[in-house]
Coordinates of C-alpha atoms in Angstrom, one line a residue:
Chain A
M1241 CA -2.5 -23.9 -20.4
T1242 CA -6.0 -24.5 -18.9
G1243 CA -9.2 -22.7 -19.7
K1244 CA -8.8 -20.8 -16.4
E1245 CA -5.3 -19.6 -17.3
L1246 CA -6.0 -18.7 -20.9
P1247 CA -7.8 -15.4 -20.4
A1248 CA -4.7 -14.0 -18.7
S1249 CA -2.7 -14.4 -21.9
N1250 CA -1.5 -11.4 -23.8
I1251 CA -2.2 -11.3 -27.7
A1252 CA 1.3 -12.6 -28.6
D1253 CA 1.0 -15.7 -26.4
L1254 CA -2.5 -16.4 -27.4
Q1255 CA -1.4 -16.3 -31.1
S1256 CA 1.4 -18.8 -30.5
L1257 CA -1.2 -21.2 -29.2
L1258 CA -3.6 -20.4 -32.1
R1259 CA -0.9 -20.8 -34.7
R1260 CA 0.4 -24.1 -33.2
R1261 CA -3.3 -25.2 -33.5
E1262 CA -3.4 -26.0 -29.8
I1263 CA -6.6 -24.1 -29.5
S1264 CA -9.1 -22.9 -32.1
P1265 CA -10.4 -19.4 -32.4
R1266 CA -13.9 -20.7 -31.5
E1267 CA -12.5 -22.3 -28.3
V1268 CA -10.8 -19.0 -27.4
L1269 CA -14.1 -17.2 -27.8
D1270 CA -15.8 -19.8 -25.6
V1271 CA -13.3 -19.5 -22.9
L1272 CA -13.6 -15.7 -23.0
R1273 CA -17.3 -15.9 -22.8
A1274 CA -17.2 -18.1 -19.7
R1275 CA -14.6 -15.8 -18.1
I1276 CA -16.9 -12.8 -18.7
E1277 CA -19.9 -14.7 -17.3
D1278 CA -17.6 -15.5 -14.2
V1279 CA -16.4 -12.0 -13.4
D1280 CA -18.3 -9.3 -15.2
G1281 CA -21.1 -9.4 -12.6
K1282 CA -18.5 -7.8 -10.2
I1283 CA -16.7 -5.5 -12.7
D1284 CA -19.4 -4.5 -15.1
A1285 CA -17.0 -3.6 -17.9
Y1286 CA -19.3 -4.7 -20.8
L1287 CA -22.5 -3.0 -22.1
S1288 CA -23.1 -5.7 -24.7
T1289 CA -21.6 -8.8 -26.2
D1290 CA -22.5 -10.7 -29.4
F1291 CA -21.1 -14.2 -29.1
E1292 CA -23.6 -15.7 -31.6
A1293 CA -22.6 -13.8 -34.6
T1294 CA -19.0 -13.7 -33.6
A1295 CA -18.8 -17.5 -33.0
K1296 CA -19.4 -17.8 -36.7
Q1297 CA -16.7 -15.4 -37.5
A1298 CA -14.3 -17.3 -35.2
E1299 CA -15.0 -20.5 -37.0
K1300 CA -13.8 -18.9 -40.2
A1301 CA -10.9 -17.0 -38.7
D1302 CA -7.5 -17.4 -40.3
V1303 CA -5.1 -17.6 -37.4
D1304 CA -2.0 -16.7 -39.6
L1305 CA -3.3 -13.2 -40.2
L1306 CA -1.8 -10.3 -38.1
L1307 CA -4.5 -10.7 -35.4
G1308 CA -6.2 -13.9 -36.7
G1309 CA -8.7 -15.2 -34.2
V1310 CA -8.0 -12.6 -31.5
P1311 CA -11.2 -11.3 -29.8
I1312 CA -11.0 -7.6 -29.1
A1313 CA -13.3 -5.5 -26.8
I1314 CA -14.5 -2.2 -28.4
K1315 CA -15.4 1.0 -26.5
D1316 CA -19.1 1.6 -27.1
I1317 CA -18.4 4.8 -29.0
I1318 CA -17.0 2.9 -32.1
S1319 CA -19.5 1.6 -34.7
V1320 CA -19.5 -2.2 -35.1
A1321 CA -22.1 -3.2 -37.7
G1322 CA -25.1 -4.8 -36.2
Q1323 CA -24.0 -4.2 -32.6
P1324 CA -25.4 -1.6 -30.3
C1325 CA -23.4 1.7 -30.1
T1326 CA -24.8 3.6 -27.1
C1327 CA -21.9 5.9 -26.1
A1328 CA -23.2 4.8 -22.6
S1329 CA -26.0 7.3 -23.2
K1330 CA -29.8 6.9 -22.8
I1331 CA -30.2 9.0 -25.9
L1332 CA -28.7 6.1 -28.0
Q1333 CA -30.2 3.2 -26.1
G1334 CA -31.6 0.8 -28.7
Y1335 CA -29.4 2.2 -31.5
R1336 CA -27.5 -0.4 -33.6
A1337 CA -24.6 0.7 -35.8
P1338 CA -25.6 0.2 -39.4
Y1339 CA -21.9 0.0 -40.6
D1340 CA -18.4 -0.8 -39.4
A1341 CA -16.0 2.0 -38.3
T1342 CA -12.8 2.0 -40.4
V1343 CA -10.8 0.7 -37.4
I1344 CA -13.3 -2.2 -37.1
R1345 CA -13.0 -2.9 -40.8
K1346 CA -9.2 -2.9 -40.4
L1347 CA -9.3 -5.2 -37.3
R1348 CA -11.6 -7.6 -39.2
A1349 CA -9.2 -7.6 -42.2
A1350 CA -6.4 -8.5 -39.8
G1351 CA -8.5 -11.4 -38.6
A1352 CA -9.5 -9.9 -35.2
I1353 CA -13.0 -10.5 -33.8
P1354 CA -14.8 -7.5 -32.3
F1355 CA -17.2 -9.3 -30.0
G1356 CA -18.4 -6.9 -27.4
K1357 CA -18.8 -3.2 -26.4
T1358 CA -17.4 -1.7 -23.3
N1359 CA -18.7 0.9 -20.8
M1360 CA -17.5 4.4 -20.7
D1361 CA -18.3 7.9 -19.5
E1362 CA -21.3 9.1 -21.6
F1363 CA -20.0 10.3 -24.9
A1364 CA -16.4 9.9 -23.5
M1365 CA -16.9 12.9 -21.1
G1366 CA -15.2 12.0 -17.9
S1367 CA -12.2 10.6 -16.1
S1368 CA -13.8 7.8 -14.0
T1369 CA -16.6 6.0 -16.2
E1370 CA -19.0 7.2 -13.4
N1371 CA -20.7 9.5 -16.0
S1372 CA -22.0 6.4 -17.8
G1373 CA -25.7 6.7 -18.2
L1374 CA -26.1 2.9 -18.2
K1375 CA -23.9 1.2 -15.5
L1376 CA -21.1 1.6 -13.0
T1377 CA -17.7 -0.1 -13.8
R1378 CA -15.4 -1.1 -10.9
N1379 CA -11.7 -1.2 -10.7
P1380 CA -10.5 -4.8 -10.7
W1381 CA -7.8 -4.0 -8.1
D1382 CA -10.2 -2.6 -5.6
L1383 CA -14.0 -2.9 -6.4
S1384 CA -14.7 0.3 -4.3
R1385 CA -12.7 2.4 -6.7
V1386 CA -13.1 3.7 -10.3
P1387 CA -11.4 2.1 -13.3
G1388 CA -10.5 5.6 -14.7
G1389 CA -12.1 7.0 -17.7
S1390 CA -13.4 7.6 -20.2
S1391 CA -12.4 4.2 -21.6
G1392 CA -12.8 2.6 -18.2
G1393 CA -14.8 -0.4 -19.5
S1394 CA -12.0 -1.5 -21.9
A1395 CA -9.3 -0.9 -19.3
A1396 CA -11.1 -2.9 -16.6
A1397 CA -12.0 -5.7 -19.0
V1398 CA -8.3 -6.1 -20.0
A1399 CA -7.2 -5.8 -16.3
A1400 CA -9.7 -8.4 -15.1
D1401 CA -8.6 -10.8 -17.9
E1402 CA -12.1 -10.6 -19.5
A1403 CA -10.5 -9.2 -22.7
F1404 CA -7.2 -9.9 -24.3
A1405 CA -7.1 -6.3 -25.5
G1406 CA -9.5 -3.5 -26.2
L1407 CA -9.9 -0.4 -28.2
G1408 CA -10.5 3.0 -26.5
T1409 CA -10.5 6.7 -27.4
D1410 CA -8.5 9.5 -25.9
T1411 CA -9.5 13.1 -26.1
G1412 CA -7.8 14.4 -23.0
G1413 CA -6.4 11.2 -21.5
S1414 CA -9.2 8.8 -21.8
I1415 CA -7.0 5.8 -22.9
R1416 CA -3.9 6.6 -20.8
Q1417 CA -5.5 7.5 -17.5
P1418 CA -7.8 4.4 -17.3
A1419 CA -4.7 2.3 -18.3
S1420 CA -2.9 3.8 -15.5
F1421 CA -5.7 3.3 -12.9
S1422 CA -6.3 -0.3 -14.1
G1423 CA -2.7 -1.4 -14.5
V1424 CA -2.7 -2.0 -18.3
V1425 CA -0.9 -0.4 -21.2
G1426 CA -2.7 2.3 -23.2
L1427 CA -1.5 4.1 -26.3
K1428 CA -2.9 7.4 -27.6
P1429 CA -1.6 7.7 -31.2
T1430 CA -0.8 11.0 -32.9
Y1431 CA -3.8 13.0 -34.0
G1432 CA -4.7 11.7 -37.4
R1433 CA -2.7 8.5 -37.2
V1434 CA -5.8 6.3 -36.9
S1435 CA -9.0 6.9 -38.8
R1436 CA -12.1 8.1 -36.9
F1437 CA -14.6 7.3 -39.5
G1438 CA -17.3 5.5 -37.6
L1439 CA -16.3 7.0 -34.2
V1440 CA -19.0 9.0 -32.6
A1441 CA -17.4 12.5 -32.4
F1442 CA -16.9 14.2 -29.0
A1443 CA -14.1 16.9 -29.7
S1444 CA -13.0 16.6 -33.3
S1445 CA -9.7 18.4 -33.0
L1446 CA -8.6 16.2 -30.0
D1447 CA -10.3 12.6 -30.4
Q1448 CA -8.1 9.7 -31.3
V1449 CA -8.6 5.8 -31.2
G1450 CA -6.0 3.6 -29.7
P1451 CA -5.3 0.2 -28.0
L1452 CA -5.5 -0.9 -24.4
T1453 CA -3.5 -4.0 -23.9
K1454 CA -1.6 -6.3 -21.4
T1455 CA 1.8 -5.6 -22.9
V1456 CA 3.6 -2.9 -25.0
R1457 CA 4.1 -5.4 -27.8
D1458 CA 0.4 -6.0 -28.0
A1459 CA -0.2 -2.3 -28.4
G1460 CA 2.2 -2.3 -31.3
L1461 CA 0.5 -5.3 -32.9
I1462 CA -2.9 -3.6 -32.7
M1463 CA -1.4 -0.4 -34.2
N1464 CA 0.0 -2.4 -37.1
A1465 CA -3.6 -3.3 -37.9
I1466 CA -5.4 0.0 -37.3
A1467 CA -3.0 2.8 -38.2
G1468 CA -3.0 4.4 -41.7
H1469 CA -4.7 6.7 -44.1
D1470 CA -8.4 6.6 -44.7
P1471 CA -10.0 8.6 -47.5
Q1472 CA -13.3 8.6 -45.4
D1473 CA -11.7 10.7 -42.7
S1474 CA -10.3 14.0 -44.0
T1475 CA -8.2 14.5 -40.8
C1476 CA -6.5 11.2 -41.2
L1477 CA -2.8 11.6 -42.0
N1478 CA -1.5 10.2 -45.3
A1479 CA 1.8 9.1 -43.8
P1480 CA 3.6 5.8 -44.2
V1481 CA 2.8 3.1 -41.5
P1482 CA 5.9 1.5 -40.0
D1483 CA 6.0 -1.9 -38.3
Y1484 CA 5.4 -0.8 -34.7
T1485 CA 6.9 -4.0 -33.4
A1486 CA 10.2 -3.8 -35.4
A1487 CA 12.2 -1.6 -32.9
L1488 CA 11.0 -3.6 -29.8
G1489 CA 13.9 -5.1 -28.0
R1490 CA 16.4 -2.4 -29.0
D1491 CA 18.3 -1.1 -26.0
L1492 CA 18.0 2.5 -24.7
R1493 CA 21.7 3.7 -25.3
G1494 CA 21.6 7.1 -26.8
I1495 CA 18.0 7.7 -25.9
R1496 CA 17.4 11.1 -24.2
L1497 CA 14.3 11.3 -21.9
G1498 CA 13.0 14.7 -20.8
L1499 CA 11.6 15.4 -17.4
P1500 CA 9.2 18.4 -17.5
K1501 CA 9.8 20.3 -14.4
E1502 CA 6.2 21.8 -14.5
Y1503 CA 4.9 18.2 -14.1
M1504 CA 6.5 17.8 -10.6
I1505 CA 3.6 19.7 -9.0
E1506 CA 2.3 19.7 -5.4
G1507 CA -0.6 17.4 -5.2
I1508 CA 1.2 14.4 -6.7
D1509 CA 0.6 11.5 -4.4
P1510 CA 3.8 10.5 -2.6
Q1511 CA 3.6 6.9 -3.6
V1512 CA 3.1 8.0 -7.3
K1513 CA 6.1 10.3 -7.0
S1514 CA 8.3 7.5 -5.5
A1515 CA 7.2 5.0 -8.3
I1516 CA 8.1 7.6 -10.9
D1517 CA 11.5 8.3 -9.3
A1518 CA 12.2 4.6 -9.2
A1519 CA 11.3 4.3 -12.9
I1520 CA 13.6 7.2 -13.8
A1521 CA 16.4 5.4 -12.1
Q1522 CA 15.5 2.3 -13.9
F1523 CA 15.7 4.1 -17.3
E1524 CA 19.2 5.4 -16.4
T1525 CA 20.3 1.8 -15.6
L1526 CA 19.0 0.8 -19.1
G1527 CA 21.3 3.4 -20.6
A1528 CA 18.9 6.3 -21.2
E1529 CA 20.0 9.8 -20.5
I1530 CA 17.6 11.9 -18.3
V1531 CA 17.4 15.6 -19.2
D1532 CA 15.5 18.4 -17.4
V1533 CA 13.1 20.2 -19.7
S1534 CA 10.5 23.0 -19.3
L1535 CA 6.9 23.2 -20.7
P1536 CA 6.1 26.6 -19.4
Q1537 CA 2.4 26.7 -20.5
T1538 CA 1.5 23.5 -18.6
D1539 CA -0.6 25.4 -16.0
Y1540 CA -2.9 26.7 -18.8
A1541 CA -3.6 23.2 -20.4
I1542 CA -6.7 22.2 -18.4
A1543 CA -8.4 25.6 -18.9
V1544 CA -7.6 25.4 -22.7
Y1545 CA -8.7 21.9 -22.9
Y1546 CA -12.1 22.3 -21.2
I1547 CA -12.9 25.5 -23.4
L1548 CA -12.0 23.8 -26.7
A1549 CA -13.4 20.3 -25.9
T1550 CA -16.7 21.6 -24.7
A1551 CA -17.1 24.0 -27.6
E1552 CA -16.5 21.1 -30.1
A1553 CA -18.8 18.9 -28.1
S1554 CA -21.7 21.4 -28.1
A1555 CA -21.5 21.5 -31.9
N1556 CA -21.0 17.7 -32.3
L1557 CA -23.9 16.8 -30.0
A1558 CA -26.3 19.1 -31.9
R1559 CA -27.0 16.0 -34.1
F1560 CA -28.8 14.3 -31.3
D1561 CA -32.1 15.7 -32.0
G1562 CA -34.4 12.7 -32.0
V1563 CA -35.2 12.9 -35.7
R1564 CA -33.2 10.2 -37.5
Y1565 CA -32.1 8.0 -34.7
G1566 CA -31.9 7.8 -30.9
H1567 CA -34.4 8.7 -28.2
R1568 CA -37.3 11.0 -29.0
A1569 CA -39.6 12.6 -26.5
E1570 CA -43.2 11.5 -26.5
N1571 CA -46.0 13.8 -27.9
P1572 CA -44.0 17.0 -28.5
K1573 CA -46.3 20.0 -28.7
D1574 CA -44.0 21.7 -31.2
L1575 CA -40.4 21.5 -32.6
L1576 CA -38.7 23.4 -29.7
D1577 CA -40.5 21.2 -27.3
H1578 CA -39.4 18.1 -29.3
Y1579 CA -35.7 19.1 -29.2
G1580 CA -35.7 20.5 -25.7
R1581 CA -37.3 17.4 -24.0
T1582 CA -35.6 14.9 -26.2
R1583 CA -32.2 16.2 -25.2
E1584 CA -33.3 16.7 -21.5
E1585 CA -34.4 13.1 -21.3
G1586 CA -31.6 11.6 -23.3
F1587 CA -28.4 13.3 -21.9
G1588 CA -26.9 12.8 -18.5
P1589 CA -25.7 15.6 -16.2
E1590 CA -22.0 15.8 -17.3
V1591 CA -23.0 15.9 -20.9
K1592 CA -25.6 18.7 -20.3
R1593 CA -23.0 20.6 -18.3
R1594 CA -20.5 20.5 -21.1
I1595 CA -23.1 21.4 -23.8
I1596 CA -23.9 24.6 -21.7
L1597 CA -20.2 25.5 -21.2
G1598 CA -19.4 24.8 -24.9
T1599 CA -22.4 26.8 -26.2
Y1600 CA -21.5 29.7 -23.9
V1601 CA -17.9 29.9 -24.9
L1602 CA -19.0 29.9 -28.6
S1603 CA -21.8 32.4 -28.2
S1604 CA -21.8 36.0 -29.4
G1605 CA -19.8 38.3 -27.2
Y1606 CA -17.8 35.5 -25.6
Y1607 CA -16.2 33.7 -28.5
D1608 CA -13.1 35.9 -28.6
A1609 CA -12.6 36.0 -24.9
Y1610 CA -12.8 32.2 -24.5
Y1611 CA -12.7 30.1 -27.6
L1612 CA -10.3 32.2 -29.7
R1613 CA -8.0 33.0 -26.8
A1614 CA -7.9 29.2 -25.9
Q1615 CA -7.0 28.3 -29.4
K1616 CA -4.1 30.8 -29.2
V1617 CA -2.9 29.4 -25.9
R1618 CA -3.2 25.9 -27.5
E1619 CA -0.6 27.1 -30.1
L1620 CA 1.7 28.1 -27.3
I1621 CA 1.4 24.7 -25.7
R1622 CA 2.1 23.1 -29.0
Q1623 CA 5.2 25.2 -29.4
D1624 CA 6.4 24.1 -25.9
F1625 CA 6.4 20.5 -27.0
A1626 CA 8.1 21.2 -30.3
K1627 CA 11.0 23.0 -28.4
A1628 CA 11.3 20.2 -25.9
F1629 CA 11.5 17.6 -28.7
K1630 CA 14.4 19.3 -30.2
K1631 CA 16.4 18.3 -27.1
V1632 CA 14.9 14.9 -26.2
D1633 CA 13.4 11.7 -27.8
A1634 CA 10.5 11.4 -25.4
L1635 CA 9.1 13.1 -22.3
I1636 CA 8.4 11.1 -19.0
S1637 CA 5.9 11.9 -16.3
P1638 CA 3.2 10.2 -14.1
T1639 CA 0.1 9.5 -16.1
S1640 CA -2.1 10.7 -13.3
P1641 CA -1.1 12.6 -10.2
V1642 CA -3.0 10.0 -8.1
P1643 CA -3.9 6.3 -8.2
A1644 CA -7.6 5.3 -8.7
F1645 CA -9.9 7.2 -6.5
K1646 CA -13.1 5.9 -4.7
L1647 CA -16.4 5.6 -6.5
G1648 CA -18.4 8.8 -5.7
E1649 CA -15.4 10.7 -4.3
R1650 CA -15.1 13.3 -7.1
T1651 CA -18.6 13.3 -8.7
D1652 CA -19.9 16.4 -6.8
D1653 CA -17.0 18.7 -8.0
P1654 CA -16.6 18.8 -11.8
L1655 CA -13.6 21.0 -11.6
Q1656 CA -11.7 18.5 -9.4
M1657 CA -12.6 15.8 -11.8
Y1658 CA -11.3 17.9 -14.7
L1659 CA -7.9 18.5 -12.9
A1660 CA -7.4 14.7 -13.1
D1661 CA -6.3 15.2 -16.7
I1662 CA -3.4 17.5 -16.0
F1663 CA -0.7 15.3 -17.3
T1664 CA -2.6 13.8 -20.3
S1665 CA -4.6 16.5 -21.9
P1666 CA -1.6 18.6 -23.1
A1667 CA -0.6 15.8 -25.5
N1668 CA -4.1 16.0 -27.1
L1669 CA -3.8 19.8 -27.5
A1670 CA -0.4 19.3 -29.2
G1671 CA -1.5 16.4 -31.3
I1672 CA 1.4 14.2 -30.2
C1673 CA 1.4 10.6 -29.2
G1674 CA 1.6 9.1 -25.6
I1675 CA 1.6 5.8 -23.8
S1676 CA 1.0 4.7 -20.2
V1677 CA 2.7 1.7 -18.8
P1678 CA 2.4 0.1 -15.4
C1679 CA 5.3 1.3 -13.1
G1680 CA 4.4 0.1 -9.6
F1681 CA 1.6 0.1 -7.0
A1682 CA 0.4 2.4 -4.2
E1683 CA -0.9 0.7 -1.1
S1684 CA -4.3 1.8 0.3
D1685 CA -6.6 0.1 2.7
G1686 CA -5.0 -3.2 2.1
H1687 CA -5.3 -2.9 -1.7
R1688 CA -2.6 -2.5 -4.3
L1689 CA -3.5 0.3 -6.7
P1690 CA -1.6 0.4 -10.0
I1691 CA 0.4 3.4 -11.0
G1692 CA 1.1 4.4 -14.6
L1693 CA 4.2 6.0 -16.2
Q1694 CA 3.5 8.2 -19.2
L1695 CA 5.9 8.6 -22.1
L1696 CA 5.1 11.3 -24.7
G1697 CA 6.6 11.3 -28.2
K1698 CA 6.5 13.8 -31.0
A1699 CA 4.0 13.4 -33.9
L1700 CA 4.1 10.1 -35.6
D1701 CA 6.8 8.8 -33.3
E1702 CA 4.8 6.0 -31.8
A1703 CA 7.4 3.3 -32.8
R1704 CA 9.9 5.2 -30.6
I1705 CA 7.8 5.5 -27.5
L1706 CA 6.7 1.8 -27.9
Q1707 CA 10.4 0.8 -28.0
I1708 CA 11.2 2.9 -24.9
A1709 CA 8.1 1.6 -23.0
H1710 CA 8.9 -1.9 -24.1
A1711 CA 12.5 -1.8 -22.8
Y1712 CA 11.2 -0.5 -19.4
E1713 CA 8.4 -3.0 -19.2
Q1714 CA 10.6 -6.0 -20.0
S1715 CA 13.1 -4.8 -17.2
T1716 CA 10.3 -5.0 -14.6
D1717 CA 7.6 -7.3 -13.4
W1718 CA 4.8 -4.8 -13.1
H1719 CA 3.0 -6.0 -16.3
K1720 CA 2.9 -9.6 -14.9
A1721 CA 0.9 -8.6 -11.7
R1722 CA -2.8 -9.6 -11.9
P1723 CA -5.5 -8.1 -9.8
P1724 CA -7.0 -10.2 -6.9
I1725 CA -10.2 -10.9 -8.9
A1726 CA -8.1 -12.5 -11.7
A1727 CA -6.1 -14.6 -9.3
S1728 CA -9.0 -15.8 -7.2
M1729 CA -11.0 -16.8 -10.2
R1730 CA -8.1 -18.7 -11.7
N1731 CA -7.5 -20.7 -8.6
G1732 CA -11.2 -21.1 -7.9
Chain B
M98 CA -12.3 38.1 -20.6
A99 CA -15.8 38.1 -19.1
K100 CA -16.3 37.1 -15.5
G101 CA -17.8 33.7 -14.8
S102 CA -20.9 35.3 -13.3
D103 CA -21.9 36.6 -16.8
L104 CA -23.0 33.0 -17.7
D105 CA -26.8 32.8 -17.7
V106 CA -27.4 29.0 -17.8
A107 CA -31.1 29.3 -18.4
Y108 CA -30.5 31.5 -21.5
V109 CA -27.7 29.4 -22.9
A110 CA -29.8 26.2 -22.4
K111 CA -32.3 27.8 -24.7
L112 CA -29.6 28.4 -27.4
A113 CA -28.6 24.8 -27.0
R114 CA -32.2 23.5 -27.4
L115 CA -31.7 21.7 -24.0
N116 CA -34.5 21.9 -21.3
L117 CA -33.1 22.0 -17.8
S118 CA -34.9 21.6 -14.5
D119 CA -34.7 24.5 -12.0
A120 CA -32.5 22.4 -9.8
E121 CA -30.1 21.6 -12.7
T122 CA -30.0 25.2 -13.8
E123 CA -29.0 26.4 -10.3
L124 CA -26.4 23.6 -9.9
F125 CA -24.8 24.2 -13.3
Q126 CA -24.8 27.9 -12.7
K127 CA -22.7 27.3 -9.5
Q128 CA -20.4 24.6 -10.9
L129 CA -19.7 26.2 -14.3
G130 CA -19.1 29.5 -12.5
H131 CA -16.2 27.7 -10.7
V132 CA -15.0 26.3 -14.0
L133 CA -15.0 29.7 -15.7
N134 CA -13.3 31.3 -12.7
Y135 CA -10.6 28.7 -13.1
A136 CA -10.4 29.5 -16.9
D137 CA -9.8 33.2 -16.1
K138 CA -6.2 32.3 -15.7
L139 CA -5.9 32.4 -19.5
R140 CA -6.3 36.2 -19.2
G141 CA -2.7 36.4 -18.0
V142 CA -1.2 34.8 -21.2
D143 CA 0.3 37.2 -23.7
V144 CA -1.3 36.0 -27.1
S145 CA -0.9 39.2 -29.0
D146 CA 1.4 37.7 -31.6
V147 CA 0.0 34.1 -31.7
E148 CA -2.0 32.6 -34.5
A149 CA -4.9 30.4 -33.3
A150 CA -4.4 26.7 -33.6
A151 CA -7.7 25.0 -34.8
H152 CA -5.8 21.7 -35.1
A153 CA -2.4 20.6 -33.8
I154 CA -1.4 19.0 -37.1
P155 CA -3.0 21.0 -39.9
I156 CA -4.0 19.4 -43.1
F157 CA -5.3 21.6 -45.9
N158 CA -7.4 20.9 -49.0
V159 CA -8.4 17.3 -48.7
F160 CA -10.2 16.6 -52.0
R161 CA -11.8 13.5 -53.5
E162 CA -13.6 12.8 -56.7
D163 CA -17.3 13.6 -56.5
E164 CA -18.5 10.3 -57.6
P165 CA -21.5 8.1 -56.5
R166 CA -20.6 5.2 -54.3
D167 CA -22.6 2.3 -52.8
W168 CA -23.8 3.4 -49.3
F169 CA -26.9 3.0 -47.3
T170 CA -30.1 1.7 -48.7
A171 CA -33.2 3.7 -47.6
E172 CA -34.1 0.8 -45.3
E173 CA -30.7 0.8 -43.6
A174 CA -30.8 4.6 -43.2
L175 CA -34.1 4.3 -41.5
S176 CA -33.2 1.3 -39.4
N177 CA -32.8 3.4 -36.2
A178 CA -35.6 5.9 -36.9
P179 CA -37.7 6.8 -33.8
R180 CA -40.7 7.0 -36.3
Q181 CA -41.0 6.2 -40.0
A182 CA -43.5 5.5 -42.7
N183 CA -43.4 4.9 -46.5
G184 CA -39.6 5.0 -46.5
L185 CA -39.5 8.3 -44.8
F186 CA -38.7 9.8 -41.4
I187 CA -41.8 11.0 -39.6
V188 CA -40.8 14.4 -37.9
T189 CA -42.6 16.7 -35.6
K190 CA -44.7 19.3 -37.3
V191 CA -42.7 22.3 -38.4
V192 CA -45.3 24.4 -40.2
E193 CA -48.7 25.5 -39.2

């Protein structure tokens, strides 16, 4: 394998090279650095990289550890000691994390190297990464389109072969939807499966950290490193951690997959629909049984999600007050002027919009009508899933009703942007796990645009959806396709 | 449920300690009006016998021993301070 081909490797293949001592962790990091210098001017997936400190880590890396010597890109909302953590917001420009998040500590313990921070929608609020206050990330399959969001930087970096894998966060689809738009694998673990200590909070009852990878197996490998109890996060589940790769390779005989009839809505792109239909037929060929199920409250999910997520965000973002860290307005005349201008100057439009909405739905006189009612409908949505999982092992749907849209196409209409989360946000409300895997392409203006298939599993059933996703992935070639930017660079 | 038009963006912005320009106030008033009209569909759900779900997977009573641990030094805690002096954060004057 040459230096030009290496960046296209998945983690498992990279590890066999490392463990056979055909390449050193330091050489891997150097190749990756060259690759980023080559392509990131076109993609803009990264907000910062730190190759100097990480080169020293690479020299000491033990390649026989779980992820020994594997560089991993980190969404810029997760604290990596000594590296910037901006959440793609001007309010945190210049801020450096003074400590490692638990997921980073666990990655380091497994030998992985967190070397750089990826772009995102500001504070993870968005579905296209266009809400970044710092730069615009492009979809490697078509540079005029968005990579999805909010973990768009991690998704685009993995797709463009400028990362072997990345970490993202998923509050309403922010791992799965960019995975779908960018043609990679993205796993949202069960709420509480992965520690959030050191993750900058957006919506605390919904946020979860998870991997974006080139293959389903790689997602399992990263889960093996990051899942598990953390006494420093009181919402983190104290449940045993299985080997997430153990069931990979088992066939699908006896597996029952539910098709929620409410997910077959008008407005699904016909090319997405036909890719999903073909995937369903493929699952039947593989021995799975397809069962019709109903999730009657689906139509309410987006409304519930945007009330609860903005309410929680308005409380969480109160900490950005310009006192202990972050931007502070110049020469405030009094304390109210200090707060009001610091936050006006630091936050971008979508964050401001959500703070206003969240403050409103929590305010006196409106709390019961919006926030409390939304929490009750959330419980009904949770019950929908509980009933469905009595009949089936996993649910199957498109990850997004449409493939990647054009940059700027939806920025003027927040409600349209919110509706992009229609198939992903219910899983966050119900706390269950979900994965997006590539399942085909749509053709548009001479570009191939990836389509993602979503599998949802019940709480703590990550091993099962990984097994199902892996069986599908290995029976298709979708995961082997590379975007034009990857191919041209490798031949160049 | 209240109509979306009840939202007074300028007033809520004061509650949120967030200054907005006149143009932003006007734009958000319109955009969030649309979002709240969309959210009105929740009025149609019968929730009379439903308990509110604060979290999807409830965990109760997470305790730990209240013991001192090694954590930040004052210097580390101040490492991102916009203004500091003598090991302290310098804040905007709060009393006359």
